[in-house]
PDB file of C-alpha atoms in Angstrom:
ATOM      1  CA  MET A 299     -16.229   8.273 -22.013  1.00  0.00           C
ATOM      2  CA  ASN A 300     -15.864  12.023 -21.339  1.00  0.00           C
ATOM      3  CA  THR A 301     -19.390  12.918 -22.426  1.00  0.00           C
ATOM      4  CA  GLY A 302     -19.239  16.546 -21.347  1.00  0.00           C
ATOM      5  CA  ARG A 303     -16.661  17.268 -24.046  1.00  0.00           C
ATOM      6  CA  TYR A 304     -18.901  15.810 -26.762  1.00  0.00           C
ATOM      7  CA  ARG A 305     -22.234  17.504 -26.046  1.00  0.00           C
ATOM      8  CA  LEU A 306     -21.831  20.484 -28.363  1.00  0.00           C
ATOM      9  CA  VAL A 307     -19.890  18.534 -30.931  1.00  0.00           C
ATOM     10  CA  LEU A 308     -22.914  16.286 -31.386  1.00  0.00           C
ATOM     11  CA  MET A 309     -25.107  19.252 -32.131  1.00  0.00           C
ATOM     12  CA  MET A 310     -22.706  19.846 -35.021  1.00  0.00           C
ATOM     13  CA  ALA A 311     -22.020  23.266 -33.548  1.00  0.00           C
ATOM     14  CA  LEU A 312     -18.874  25.313 -33.788  1.00  0.00           C
ATOM     15  CA  TRP A 313     -18.818  28.531 -31.850  1.00  0.00           C
ATOM     16  CA  LEU A 314     -17.193  31.290 -33.805  1.00  0.00           C
ATOM     17  CA  MET A 315     -15.105  33.966 -32.223  1.00  0.00           C
ATOM     18  CA  PRO A 316     -15.685  37.437 -33.670  1.00  0.00           C
ATOM     19  CA  SER A 317     -12.048  37.538 -34.762  1.00  0.00           C
ATOM     20  CA  ALA A 318     -12.228  34.214 -36.658  1.00  0.00           C
ATOM     21  CA  ARG A 319     -11.097  34.448 -40.265  1.00  0.00           C
ATOM     22  CA  ALA A 320     -13.715  33.665 -42.923  1.00  0.00           C
ATOM     23  CA  GLU A 321     -11.961  30.469 -44.032  1.00  0.00           C
ATOM     24  CA  ASP A 322     -11.918  29.192 -40.415  1.00  0.00           C
ATOM     25  CA  LYS A 323     -15.681  29.501 -40.003  1.00  0.00           C
ATOM     26  CA  HIS A 324     -16.405  26.411 -42.081  1.00  0.00           C
ATOM     27  CA  ALA A 325     -13.422  24.291 -41.019  1.00  0.00           C
ATOM     28  CA  ALA A 326     -15.703  22.180 -38.797  1.00  0.00           C
ATOM     29  CA  ALA A 327     -17.442  20.779 -41.887  1.00  0.00           C
ATOM     30  CA  ARG A 328     -14.357  18.665 -42.650  1.00  0.00           C
ATOM     31  CA  SER A 329     -14.943  16.749 -39.400  1.00  0.00           C
ATOM     32  CA  VAL A 330     -18.632  16.005 -39.975  1.00  0.00           C
ATOM     33  CA  VAL A 331     -19.577  12.584 -41.352  1.00  0.00           C
ATOM     34  CA  GLN A 332     -22.718  10.828 -42.481  1.00  0.00           C
ATOM     35  CA  ILE A 333     -23.871   7.716 -40.619  1.00  0.00           C
ATOM     36  CA  ARG A 334     -25.761   5.166 -42.728  1.00  0.00           C
ATOM     37  CA  GLY A 335     -27.225   1.918 -41.619  1.00  0.00           C
ATOM     38  CA  VAL A 336     -29.576  -0.918 -42.444  1.00  0.00           C
ATOM     39  CA  ASP A 337     -31.579  -2.421 -39.600  1.00  0.00           C
ATOM     40  CA  PRO A 338     -32.315  -6.164 -39.382  1.00  0.00           C
ATOM     41  CA  GLN A 339     -35.613  -5.643 -41.262  1.00  0.00           C
ATOM     42  CA  GLY A 340     -33.809  -3.940 -44.172  1.00  0.00           C
ATOM     43  CA  LYS A 341     -34.903  -0.370 -43.361  1.00  0.00           C
ATOM     44  CA  MET A 342     -32.288   2.322 -44.076  1.00  0.00           C
ATOM     45  CA  PHE A 343     -31.430   4.958 -41.491  1.00  0.00           C
ATOM     46  CA  TYR A 344     -29.252   8.069 -41.691  1.00  0.00           C
ATOM     47  CA  GLY A 345     -27.649  10.517 -39.316  1.00  0.00           C
ATOM     48  CA  SER A 346     -24.633  12.688 -38.643  1.00  0.00           C
ATOM     49  CA  GLY A 347     -21.491  12.258 -36.629  1.00  0.00           C
ATOM     50  CA  VAL A 348     -18.287  14.099 -35.784  1.00  0.00           C
ATOM     51  CA  ILE A 349     -14.712  12.822 -35.971  1.00  0.00           C
ATOM     52  CA  THR A 350     -13.160  13.309 -32.539  1.00  0.00           C
ATOM     53  CA  GLY A 351      -9.882  11.444 -32.973  1.00  0.00           C
ATOM     54  CA  PRO A 352      -8.132   8.739 -34.991  1.00  0.00           C
ATOM     55  CA  GLY A 353     -10.731   6.084 -35.709  1.00  0.00           C
ATOM     56  CA  LYS A 354     -13.356   7.700 -33.445  1.00  0.00           C
ATOM     57  CA  VAL A 355     -16.713   9.148 -34.501  1.00  0.00           C
ATOM     58  CA  VAL A 356     -19.301  10.482 -32.048  1.00  0.00           C
ATOM     59  CA  THR A 357     -22.990  10.414 -32.936  1.00  0.00           C
ATOM     60  CA  ASN A 358     -26.308  10.388 -31.126  1.00  0.00           C
ATOM     61  CA  CYS A 359     -27.244   6.904 -29.909  1.00  0.00           C
ATOM     62  CA  HIS A 360     -30.740   7.280 -31.348  1.00  0.00           C
ATOM     63  CA  VAL A 361     -29.119   7.364 -34.806  1.00  0.00           C
ATOM     64  CA  VAL A 362     -27.671   3.857 -34.434  1.00  0.00           C
ATOM     65  CA  ARG A 363     -30.036   2.184 -31.947  1.00  0.00           C
ATOM     66  CA  GLY A 364     -31.844   0.296 -34.722  1.00  0.00           C
ATOM     67  CA  GLY A 365     -28.829  -1.994 -34.879  1.00  0.00           C
ATOM     68  CA  GLY A 366     -27.914  -3.854 -38.022  1.00  0.00           C
ATOM     69  CA  LYS A 367     -25.056  -2.847 -40.292  1.00  0.00           C
ATOM     70  CA  ILE A 368     -23.613   0.641 -39.744  1.00  0.00           C
ATOM     71  CA  ALA A 369     -21.125   2.548 -41.907  1.00  0.00           C
ATOM     72  CA  VAL A 370     -19.568   5.999 -41.648  1.00  0.00           C
ATOM     73  CA  PHE A 371     -19.169   8.063 -44.821  1.00  0.00           C
ATOM     74  CA  HIS A 372     -16.680  10.886 -45.205  1.00  0.00           C
ATOM     75  CA  GLY A 373     -17.217  12.306 -48.650  1.00  0.00           C
ATOM     76  CA  PHE A 374     -17.590   9.336 -50.979  1.00  0.00           C
ATOM     77  CA  GLU A 375     -15.462   7.019 -48.838  1.00  0.00           C
ATOM     78  CA  ALA A 376     -17.138   4.439 -46.569  1.00  0.00           C
ATOM     79  CA  PHE A 377     -15.709   3.118 -43.295  1.00  0.00           C
ATOM     80  CA  ALA A 378     -16.967   0.097 -41.360  1.00  0.00           C
ATOM     81  CA  VAL A 379     -17.839   0.439 -37.686  1.00  0.00           C
ATOM     82  CA  SER A 380     -16.061  -2.187 -35.576  1.00  0.00           C
ATOM     83  CA  GLY A 381     -17.369  -1.267 -32.121  1.00  0.00           C
ATOM     84  CA  GLU A 382     -19.522   1.119 -30.151  1.00  0.00           C
ATOM     85  CA  ARG A 383     -19.621   2.626 -26.666  1.00  0.00           C
ATOM     86  CA  ALA A 384     -22.830   4.265 -25.462  1.00  0.00           C
ATOM     87  CA  ASP A 385     -23.866   6.822 -22.878  1.00  0.00           C
ATOM     88  CA  VAL A 386     -27.620   6.352 -23.261  1.00  0.00           C
ATOM     89  CA  LEU A 387     -28.501   9.013 -20.656  1.00  0.00           C
ATOM     90  CA  ARG A 388     -26.788  11.684 -22.760  1.00  0.00           C
ATOM     91  CA  ASP A 389     -27.692   9.998 -26.086  1.00  0.00           C
ATOM     92  CA  LEU A 390     -24.010   9.829 -27.111  1.00  0.00           C
ATOM     93  CA  CYS A 391     -22.300   6.931 -28.878  1.00  0.00           C
ATOM     94  CA  VAL A 392     -18.630   6.629 -29.825  1.00  0.00           C
ATOM     95  CA  LEU A 393     -18.179   4.515 -32.946  1.00  0.00           C
ATOM     96  CA  ASP A 394     -14.862   2.764 -33.513  1.00  0.00           C
ATOM     97  CA  THR A 395     -14.177   3.507 -37.175  1.00  0.00           C
ATOM     98  CA  PRO A 396     -10.745   2.189 -38.159  1.00  0.00           C
ATOM     99  CA  GLY A 397      -9.068   3.914 -41.078  1.00  0.00           C
ATOM    100  CA  ILE A 398     -10.952   7.206 -40.977  1.00  0.00           C
ATOM    101  CA  ALA A 399      -8.276   9.859 -41.048  1.00  0.00           C
ATOM    102  CA  ALA A 400     -10.084  13.151 -41.623  1.00  0.00           C
ATOM    103  CA  PRO A 401      -9.382  16.105 -39.325  1.00  0.00           C
ATOM    104  CA  ARG A 402     -10.838  15.790 -35.850  1.00  0.00           C
ATOM    105  CA  ALA A 403     -13.275  18.407 -34.617  1.00  0.00           C
ATOM    106  CA  ARG A 404     -12.049  21.215 -32.429  1.00  0.00           C
ATOM    107  CA  ILE A 405     -13.789  20.549 -29.130  1.00  0.00           C
ATOM    108  CA  GLY A 406     -14.483  23.439 -26.823  1.00  0.00           C
ATOM    109  CA  LYS A 407     -16.077  23.771 -23.420  1.00  0.00           C
ATOM    110  CA  THR A 408     -19.691  24.699 -22.961  1.00  0.00           C
ATOM    111  CA  SER A 409     -18.596  27.000 -20.132  1.00  0.00           C
ATOM    112  CA  SER A 410     -17.145  29.352 -22.769  1.00  0.00           C
ATOM    113  CA  LEU A 411     -20.519  29.784 -24.517  1.00  0.00           C
ATOM    114  CA  ARG A 412     -22.630  32.902 -24.014  1.00  0.00           C
ATOM    115  CA  PRO A 413     -26.159  33.818 -25.182  1.00  0.00           C
ATOM    116  CA  GLY A 414     -25.998  35.639 -28.510  1.00  0.00           C
ATOM    117  CA  GLN A 415     -22.782  33.919 -29.576  1.00  0.00           C
ATOM    118  CA  PRO A 416     -22.909  32.840 -33.258  1.00  0.00           C
ATOM    119  CA  LEU A 417     -23.053  29.132 -34.135  1.00  0.00           C
ATOM    120  CA  ALA A 418     -22.646  27.199 -37.363  1.00  0.00           C
ATOM    121  CA  TYR A 419     -24.553  23.914 -37.653  1.00  0.00           C
ATOM    122  CA  TYR A 420     -23.435  21.123 -40.000  1.00  0.00           C
ATOM    123  CA  GLY A 421     -25.081  17.775 -40.545  1.00  0.00           C
ATOM    124  CA  TYR A 422     -26.693  15.262 -42.877  1.00  0.00           C
ATOM    125  CA  PRO A 423     -30.462  15.485 -42.500  1.00  0.00           C
ATOM    126  CA  ARG A 424     -32.212  12.394 -43.828  1.00  0.00           C
ATOM    127  CA  ALA A 425     -30.476  10.971 -46.916  1.00  0.00           C
ATOM    128  CA  LEU A 426     -29.590  14.398 -48.289  1.00  0.00           C
ATOM    129  CA  GLY A 427     -26.113  15.877 -48.604  1.00  0.00           C
ATOM    130  CA  MET A 428     -24.456  18.000 -45.951  1.00  0.00           C
ATOM    131  CA  SER A 429     -26.437  20.993 -44.816  1.00  0.00           C
ATOM    132  CA  TYR A 430     -25.322  24.178 -43.108  1.00  0.00           C
ATOM    133  CA  SER A 431     -27.254  26.746 -41.179  1.00  0.00           C
ATOM    134  CA  ALA A 432     -26.238  29.651 -39.006  1.00  0.00           C
ATOM    135  CA  GLY A 433     -27.717  30.476 -35.646  1.00  0.00           C
ATOM    136  CA  SER A 434     -26.814  31.722 -32.216  1.00  0.00           C
ATOM    137  CA  VAL A 435     -26.910  30.590 -28.617  1.00  0.00           C
ATOM    138  CA  THR A 436     -30.270  31.568 -27.135  1.00  0.00           C
ATOM    139  CA  THR A 437     -30.007  30.082 -23.652  1.00  0.00           C
ATOM    140  CA  LEU A 438     -27.916  27.545 -21.759  1.00  0.00           C
ATOM    141  CA  HIS A 439     -29.216  24.765 -19.518  1.00  0.00           C
ATOM    142  CA  PRO A 440     -27.055  22.785 -17.089  1.00  0.00           C
ATOM    143  CA  PHE A 441     -27.115  18.999 -17.414  1.00  0.00           C
ATOM    144  CA  GLY A 442     -26.263  16.888 -14.416  1.00  0.00           C
ATOM    145  CA  GLY A 443     -25.120  19.975 -12.545  1.00  0.00           C
ATOM    146  CA  SER A 444     -22.386  20.829 -15.037  1.00  0.00           C
ATOM    147  CA  ARG A 445     -21.771  23.104 -18.016  1.00  0.00           C
ATOM    148  CA  ASP A 446     -18.322  21.695 -18.936  1.00  0.00           C
TER     149      ASP A 446
END
């Protein structure tokens, strides 16, 4: 798994170039999904994920670590998860989600980020609908000696 490419995607962040058109600024929202699950004790859990390719959704491993039945929702459509690969150190899980065909996220490199650069955050906090908030890069920290 190329975990370096997924780090910012998992934060539901899209860096916006100053020249980006207004309609492009929210294009990333089409690639954000809700993760829902029921653990073996019947407790519901929720989180967010990002479509990174045909049948592939990346989420944080802590979202799905409770086990049980997991589904990915894009809009009102549900997709079963048939497999999972985990990078526990980076808290990244790739969920095999056959049939999901929404646009994949545009994945950039962290090396192109600069402090002060605007960010748009998308996600599904708790069981609520999609949320959006704007922010900016404040500082950058290397992880494992790399910023790629």
